[in-house]
CSV table of C-alpha atoms in Angstrom, one decimal:
chain,number,residue,atom,x,y,z
A,1000,MET,CA,-0.1,0.0,0.0
A,1001,PHE,CA,1.1,3.5,-0.6
A,1002,GLU,CA,0.2,6.6,1.5
A,1003,ALA,CA,1.3,9.8,2.0
A,1004,ARG,CA,0.1,12.8,4.2
A,1005,LEU,CA,0.4,16.2,4.2
A,1006,LEU,CA,-0.7,18.4,7.1
A,1007,ARG,CA,-1.2,21.4,4.4
A,1008,SER,CA,-2.6,20.5,0.8
A,1009,SER,CA,-1.2,24.1,-0.3
A,1010,ILE,CA,2.0,22.6,-0.9
A,1011,LEU,CA,0.3,20.0,-3.1
A,1012,LYS,CA,-1.9,22.8,-4.8
A,1013,LYS,CA,1.3,24.9,-5.1
A,1014,VAL,CA,3.3,21.9,-7.2
A,1015,LEU,CA,0.4,21.0,-9.4
A,1016,GLU,CA,0.0,24.7,-10.8
A,1017,ALA,CA,3.9,25.2,-11.3
A,1018,ILE,CA,3.8,22.2,-13.7
A,1019,LYS,CA,0.3,21.6,-15.1
A,1020,ASP,CA,0.6,24.5,-18.0
A,1021,LEU,CA,3.9,22.3,-19.1
A,1022,LEU,CA,2.4,18.7,-18.8
A,1023,THR,CA,-1.0,17.8,-19.0
A,1024,GLN,CA,-0.3,14.0,-17.6
A,1025,ALA,CA,2.7,12.6,-15.8
A,1026,THR,CA,3.8,9.6,-13.7
A,1027,PHE,CA,4.5,10.2,-10.0
A,1028,ASP,CA,6.9,7.2,-8.9
A,1029,CYS,CA,6.9,6.7,-5.4
A,1030,ASP,CA,9.3,4.5,-3.2
A,1031,ASP,CA,10.7,4.5,0.1
A,1032,ASN,CA,12.5,7.7,-0.5
A,1033,GLY,CA,9.4,9.7,-1.5
A,1034,ILE,CA,7.7,10.8,-4.6
A,1035,GLN,CA,9.4,11.4,-8.0
A,1036,LEU,CA,8.5,13.1,-11.4
A,1037,GLN,CA,10.1,13.5,-14.5
A,1038,ALA,CA,8.8,14.5,-17.5
A,1039,MET,CA,9.0,16.3,-20.6
A,1040,ASP,CA,6.4,18.8,-22.2
A,1041,ASN,CA,4.9,17.9,-25.7
A,1042,SER,CA,7.5,19.9,-27.6
A,1043,HIS,CA,10.6,18.6,-25.9
A,1044,VAL,CA,12.0,21.8,-25.4
A,1045,SER,CA,11.8,21.5,-21.5
A,1046,LEU,CA,12.0,18.8,-18.7
A,1047,VAL,CA,10.4,18.9,-15.2
A,1048,SER,CA,11.9,17.4,-12.2
A,1049,LEU,CA,10.0,17.1,-8.9
A,1050,THR,CA,11.2,15.3,-5.8
A,1051,LEU,CA,9.3,15.0,-2.6
A,1052,ARG,CA,11.1,13.8,0.1
A,1053,ALA,CA,9.3,11.0,2.4
A,1054,ASP,CA,10.5,12.7,5.4
A,1055,GLY,CA,9.0,16.0,4.4
A,1056,PHE,CA,6.0,14.2,4.6
A,1057,ASP,CA,3.7,14.0,8.3
A,1058,LYS,CA,3.4,10.2,7.5
A,1059,TYR,CA,4.9,8.6,4.7
A,1060,ARG,CA,4.3,4.8,3.6
A,1061,CYS,CA,5.3,2.9,0.6
A,1062,ASP,CA,5.3,-1.0,0.7
A,1063,ARG,CA,6.5,-1.4,-2.4
A,1064,ASN,CA,7.4,0.7,-5.4
A,1065,ILE,CA,4.6,2.2,-7.6
A,1066,SER,CA,4.2,4.1,-10.2
A,1067,LEU,CA,0.9,6.8,-10.3
A,1068,GLY,CA,0.0,8.0,-13.8
A,1069,MET,CA,-2.2,10.9,-13.2
A,1070,ASN,CA,-4.1,13.3,-16.0
A,1071,LEU,CA,-2.7,16.6,-14.0
A,1072,SER,CA,-5.9,19.0,-15.3
A,1073,SER,CA,-8.5,16.1,-13.3
A,1074,MET,CA,-5.9,16.2,-10.2
A,1075,SER,CA,-5.6,19.9,-10.1
A,1076,LYS,CA,-9.5,20.2,-10.0
A,1077,ILE,CA,-9.6,17.5,-7.2
A,1078,LEU,CA,-7.1,19.6,-5.0
A,1079,LYS,CA,-9.2,22.7,-5.6
A,1080,CYS,CA,-11.7,21.2,-3.8
A,1081,ALA,CA,-9.4,21.4,-0.5
A,1082,GLY,CA,-9.0,24.4,1.8
A,1083,ASP,CA,-5.2,25.5,1.6
A,1084,LYS,CA,-5.1,24.8,5.6
A,1085,ASP,CA,-6.5,21.3,4.7
A,1086,THR,CA,-4.7,17.9,5.6
A,1087,VAL,CA,-4.4,15.9,2.4
A,1088,THR,CA,-3.5,12.2,1.9
A,1089,MET,CA,-2.8,10.6,-1.2
A,1090,LYS,CA,-3.6,6.6,-0.8
A,1091,ALA,CA,-3.5,3.9,-3.5
A,1092,GLN,CA,-3.5,0.1,-3.3
A,1093,ASP,CA,-0.6,-2.5,-4.7
A,1094,ASN,CA,-1.6,-2.6,-8.4
A,1095,ALA,CA,-4.3,-0.4,-8.2
A,1096,ASP,CA,-6.1,1.6,-10.7
A,1097,THR,CA,-7.3,4.6,-8.9
A,1098,VAL,CA,-5.7,6.8,-6.4
A,1099,THR,CA,-7.8,8.5,-3.5
A,1100,PHE,CA,-7.3,12.2,-2.2
A,1101,VAL,CA,-8.7,12.9,1.4
A,1102,PHE,CA,-8.8,16.0,2.6
A,1103,GLU,CA,-9.6,17.0,6.6
A,1104,SER,CA,-10.5,20.4,7.8
A,1105,PRO,CA,-8.1,21.5,10.9
A,1106,ASN,CA,-10.8,21.3,12.9
A,1107,GLN,CA,-11.9,18.0,11.6
A,1108,GLU,CA,-15.2,18.8,11.3
A,1109,LYS,CA,-15.1,18.0,7.5
A,1110,VAL,CA,-13.5,15.2,6.2
A,1111,SER,CA,-14.1,14.2,2.2
A,1112,ASP,CA,-12.7,11.7,-0.3
A,1113,TYR,CA,-12.3,11.6,-4.3
A,1114,GLU,CA,-11.2,8.8,-6.5
A,1115,MET,CA,-9.4,9.3,-9.6
A,1116,LYS,CA,-8.9,6.9,-12.4
A,1117,LEU,CA,-4.8,6.2,-12.7
A,1118,MET,CA,-3.4,6.4,-16.4
A,1119,ASN,CA,-1.1,3.9,-18.0
A,1120,LEU,CA,1.9,6.1,-18.9
A,1121,ASP,CA,5.0,5.1,-21.1
A,1122,LEU,CA,7.9,5.6,-18.5
A,1123,GLU,CA,10.5,7.5,-20.2
A,1124,HIS,CA,13.8,8.7,-17.6
A,1125,LEU,CA,15.6,10.9,-19.6
A,1126,GLY,CA,19.1,12.8,-19.3
A,1127,VAL,CA,19.2,16.2,-19.4
A,1128,ARG,CA,21.4,17.1,-22.3
A,1129,PHE,CA,19.5,18.2,-25.3
A,1130,SER,CA,19.0,21.4,-27.6
A,1131,ALA,CA,16.1,22.6,-29.7
A,1132,SER,CA,15.6,25.4,-32.0
A,1133,GLY,CA,12.1,27.8,-31.9
A,1134,ASP,CA,10.7,31.2,-32.7
A,1135,ILE,CA,8.4,32.0,-29.5
A,1136,GLY,CA,11.0,34.8,-28.3
A,1137,SER,CA,14.0,36.1,-26.5
A,1138,ALA,CA,15.1,38.7,-24.1
A,1139,ASN,CA,17.9,40.2,-22.5
A,1140,ILE,CA,18.3,40.3,-18.8
A,1141,ALA,CA,20.8,42.1,-16.8
A,1142,LEU,CA,21.4,41.2,-12.9
A,1143,ALA,CA,23.7,42.9,-10.5
A,1144,GLN,CA,25.0,41.0,-7.5
A,1145,THR,CA,23.5,42.4,-4.2
A,1146,ALA,CA,24.5,39.8,-1.4
A,1147,SER,CA,24.8,42.6,1.1
A,1148,VAL,CA,21.0,43.0,1.6
A,1149,ASP,CA,18.6,43.0,5.1
A,1150,LYS,CA,16.5,39.8,3.5
A,1151,GLU,CA,18.4,36.8,2.2
A,1152,GLU,CA,15.7,35.8,-0.2
A,1153,GLU,CA,16.4,39.3,-1.7
A,1154,ALA,CA,19.9,38.8,-2.4
A,1155,VAL,CA,21.3,38.3,-5.9
A,1156,VAL,CA,24.2,35.9,-5.8
A,1157,ILE,CA,26.5,35.2,-8.9
A,1158,GLU,CA,28.9,32.5,-9.1
A,1159,MET,CA,30.5,32.6,-12.4
A,1160,GLU,CA,33.1,30.0,-14.1
A,1161,GLU,CA,33.7,31.4,-17.6
A,1162,PRO,CA,31.3,33.6,-19.4
A,1163,VAL,CA,28.2,32.4,-21.5
A,1164,THR,CA,25.6,33.5,-23.4
A,1165,LEU,CA,22.5,31.6,-24.4
A,1166,THR,CA,19.3,32.3,-25.8
A,1167,PHE,CA,15.7,30.7,-24.6
A,1168,ALA,CA,12.1,31.1,-25.2
A,1169,CYS,CA,10.3,33.5,-23.1
A,1170,GLN,CA,7.1,31.8,-22.8
A,1171,TYR,CA,8.8,28.7,-21.1
A,1172,LEU,CA,10.7,31.0,-18.6
A,1173,ASN,CA,7.5,32.7,-17.5
A,1174,TYR,CA,6.0,29.1,-17.2
A,1175,PHE,CA,8.7,28.4,-14.6
A,1176,THR,CA,7.7,31.5,-12.2
A,1177,LYS,CA,4.7,29.9,-11.5
A,1178,ALA,CA,6.5,27.8,-8.8
A,1179,THR,CA,7.9,31.0,-7.1
A,1180,SER,CA,4.7,30.3,-4.5
A,1181,LEU,CA,7.0,27.5,-3.6
A,1182,SER,CA,10.2,28.8,-2.3
A,1183,PRO,CA,11.5,32.5,-1.7
A,1184,GLN,CA,14.6,32.0,-3.7
A,1185,VAL,CA,15.1,30.6,-7.2
A,1186,GLN,CA,18.8,29.2,-8.3
A,1187,LEU,CA,19.6,29.6,-12.0
A,1188,SER,CA,22.7,27.2,-13.4
A,1189,MET,CA,23.9,27.7,-17.2
A,1190,SER,CA,26.8,26.4,-19.4
A,1191,ALA,CA,27.3,26.9,-22.8
A,1192,ASP,CA,25.5,24.2,-25.5
A,1193,VAL,CA,23.5,22.5,-22.6
A,1194,PRO,CA,19.9,23.2,-20.8
A,1195,LEU,CA,19.1,26.0,-18.5
A,1196,VAL,CA,18.5,24.7,-14.9
A,1197,VAL,CA,16.0,26.6,-13.2
A,1198,GLU,CA,16.0,24.9,-9.4
A,1199,TYR,CA,13.3,26.3,-6.7
A,1200,ARG,CA,13.4,24.5,-3.4
A,1201,ILE,CA,10.5,23.5,-1.4
A,1202,PRO,CA,11.2,24.2,2.3
A,1203,ASP,CA,11.5,21.1,4.2
A,1204,ILE,CA,10.4,18.4,1.8
A,1205,GLY,CA,12.4,18.6,-1.8
A,1206,HIS,CA,12.6,20.8,-5.0
A,1207,ILE,CA,11.4,21.2,-8.2
A,1208,ARG,CA,13.7,22.2,-11.3
A,1209,TYR,CA,13.2,22.8,-14.8
A,1210,TYR,CA,15.5,22.6,-17.6
A,1211,LEU,CA,14.9,24.3,-20.6
A,1212,ALA,CA,16.9,23.7,-24.1
A,1213,PRO,CA,18.8,26.8,-25.4
A,1214,LYS,CA,17.9,27.9,-28.9
A,1215,ILE,CA,20.3,27.2,-31.9
A,1216,ASP,CA,21.1,30.1,-33.7
A,1217,ASP,CA,21.0,30.0,-37.5
A,1218,ASP,CA,24.7,30.8,-37.8
A,1219,ASP,CA,25.3,27.3,-35.7
A,1220,ASN,CA,23.5,25.3,-38.6
């Protein structure tokens, strides 16, 4: 049996908001260590990687490895039925074809459960080195290092080993900002000819990473 309980449903709701514009469906891989998700968007330009550690849940049980294929739009609609302060529990039996969401209000006055059909999705664990071309948009952004500020989360810290210039589709960068509600800070990692990594660390439970392929200039062809 699989069972994972979060004291605040808002965490799971924010995770769904952060990925549902990029993914329509995804497989949540559950084992003793926690829950992981890895999936590419339909255009194969960006990749989403999510990790929720077992020790970050109020209760976590996974008797055997299980993969839960879910329609993210349906999952998001179910989670909207929960209040932000409600406790949420995900449950699934071994070899089950459904997953159950149980919502409990803080004062236990209301308990509701919703059952959702699971999907059989092709599992494809991918590496992150890839490239693609596109014509969605581009931008020039300048950031100056400002480590000495009153609030640590407002600091801009830049570590550079060598100069790098890359072009990315603005539309995807905008999608990634949906995760800002999960973390006060974001880390960007760039290197020549490999994807941009945008990481948001979710306090006490895990992280979400986005990988975005740089656009290929015509001069490189």
